[in-house]
Amino acid sequence: MAEKNLTINAKETAEIIGYSPKYFSTWRHGDSKRAQRFRRVVKETDPNWFNKRSVERFNEGALM
């Protein structure tokens, strides 16, 4: 059975990766290595909506 493709909004994404929603909106467009990795790993499905599994993968990689 195929995994359901769930999306979450920017506020939920910020909470998962440990940022406040206000800081997250600025941070994700920044030049830090972590922000660049976020843009590579996390798939944005619509403006400010993200694929939940890709956010989880980003967070798992951050813990390594």
PDB file of C-alpha atoms in Angstrom:
ATOM      1  CA  MET A   1       0.000   0.000   0.000  1.00  0.00           C
ATOM      2  CA  ALA A   2       1.368   3.389  -0.991  1.00  0.00           C
ATOM      3  CA  GLU A   3       2.164   5.834   1.792  1.00  0.00           C
ATOM      4  CA  LYS A   4      -0.289   8.700   2.001  1.00  0.00           C
ATOM      5  CA  ASN A   5       1.312  12.002   0.954  1.00  0.00           C
ATOM      6  CA  LEU A   6       0.467  14.277   3.879  1.00  0.00           C
ATOM      7  CA  THR A   7       1.209  17.990   3.919  1.00  0.00           C
ATOM      8  CA  ILE A   8       1.704  20.297   6.868  1.00  0.00           C
ATOM      9  CA  ASN A   9       1.737  24.070   7.062  1.00  0.00           C
ATOM     10  CA  ALA A  10       4.697  26.314   7.883  1.00  0.00           C
ATOM     11  CA  LYS A  11       3.729  26.675  11.561  1.00  0.00           C
ATOM     12  CA  GLU A  12       3.699  22.897  12.108  1.00  0.00           C
ATOM     13  CA  THR A  13       6.950  22.557  10.157  1.00  0.00           C
ATOM     14  CA  ALA A  14       8.624  25.178  12.372  1.00  0.00           C
ATOM     15  CA  GLU A  15       7.501  23.344  15.506  1.00  0.00           C
ATOM     16  CA  ILE A  16       8.843  20.008  14.241  1.00  0.00           C
ATOM     17  CA  ILE A  17      12.315  21.375  13.508  1.00  0.00           C
ATOM     18  CA  GLY A  18      12.423  23.535  16.643  1.00  0.00           C
ATOM     19  CA  TYR A  19      11.996  27.119  15.426  1.00  0.00           C
ATOM     20  CA  SER A  20       9.379  29.745  16.150  1.00  0.00           C
ATOM     21  CA  PRO A  21       7.047  30.348  13.179  1.00  0.00           C
ATOM     22  CA  LYS A  22       8.244  33.973  12.788  1.00  0.00           C
ATOM     23  CA  TYR A  23      11.926  33.020  12.733  1.00  0.00           C
ATOM     24  CA  PHE A  24      11.274  30.015  10.475  1.00  0.00           C
ATOM     25  CA  SER A  25       9.877  32.157   7.664  1.00  0.00           C
ATOM     26  CA  THR A  26      13.098  34.211   7.610  1.00  0.00           C
ATOM     27  CA  TRP A  27      15.495  31.334   8.315  1.00  0.00           C
ATOM     28  CA  ARG A  28      14.371  29.037   5.487  1.00  0.00           C
ATOM     29  CA  HIS A  29      15.375  31.613   2.860  1.00  0.00           C
ATOM     30  CA  GLY A  30      18.767  32.260   4.486  1.00  0.00           C
ATOM     31  CA  ASP A  31      22.306  31.231   3.538  1.00  0.00           C
ATOM     32  CA  SER A  32      23.198  28.964   6.463  1.00  0.00           C
ATOM     33  CA  LYS A  33      24.199  25.393   5.651  1.00  0.00           C
ATOM     34  CA  ARG A  34      21.176  24.070   7.560  1.00  0.00           C
ATOM     35  CA  ALA A  35      18.779  26.338   5.616  1.00  0.00           C
ATOM     36  CA  GLN A  36      20.359  25.235   2.319  1.00  0.00           C
ATOM     37  CA  ARG A  37      19.918  21.596   3.353  1.00  0.00           C
ATOM     38  CA  PHE A  38      16.298  22.315   4.317  1.00  0.00           C
ATOM     39  CA  ARG A  39      15.595  23.673   0.825  1.00  0.00           C
ATOM     40  CA  ARG A  40      17.247  20.604  -0.759  1.00  0.00           C
ATOM     41  CA  VAL A  41      15.527  17.960   1.396  1.00  0.00           C
ATOM     42  CA  VAL A  42      12.071  19.370   2.147  1.00  0.00           C
ATOM     43  CA  LYS A  43       9.541  19.465  -0.673  1.00  0.00           C
ATOM     44  CA  GLU A  44       7.204  22.452  -0.709  1.00  0.00           C
ATOM     45  CA  THR A  45       3.898  21.316  -2.230  1.00  0.00           C
ATOM     46  CA  ASP A  46       2.176  24.724  -2.225  1.00  0.00           C
ATOM     47  CA  PRO A  47       3.324  28.071  -0.831  1.00  0.00           C
ATOM     48  CA  ASN A  48       3.929  27.480   2.899  1.00  0.00           C
ATOM     49  CA  TRP A  49       2.791  23.812   2.738  1.00  0.00           C
ATOM     50  CA  PHE A  50       5.392  21.064   3.057  1.00  0.00           C
ATOM     51  CA  ASN A  51       5.528  17.308   2.603  1.00  0.00           C
ATOM     52  CA  LYS A  52       5.442  15.868   6.129  1.00  0.00           C
ATOM     53  CA  ARG A  53       7.745  12.921   5.396  1.00  0.00           C
ATOM     54  CA  SER A  54      10.432  15.167   3.892  1.00  0.00           C
ATOM     55  CA  VAL A  55      10.301  17.387   7.009  1.00  0.00           C
ATOM     56  CA  GLU A  56      10.727  14.270   9.165  1.00  0.00           C
ATOM     57  CA  ARG A  57      13.673  13.154   7.004  1.00  0.00           C
ATOM     58  CA  PHE A  58      15.276  16.595   7.411  1.00  0.00           C
ATOM     59  CA  ASN A  59      14.856  16.394  11.172  1.00  0.00           C
ATOM     60  CA  GLU A  60      16.247  12.846  11.354  1.00  0.00           C
ATOM     61  CA  GLY A  61      19.335  13.931   9.421  1.00  0.00           C
ATOM     62  CA  ALA A  62      19.803  16.892  11.724  1.00  0.00           C
ATOM     63  CA  LEU A  63      20.012  14.545  14.697  1.00  0.00           C
ATOM     64  CA  MET A  64      22.841  12.482  13.207  1.00  0.00           C
TER      65      MET A  64
END
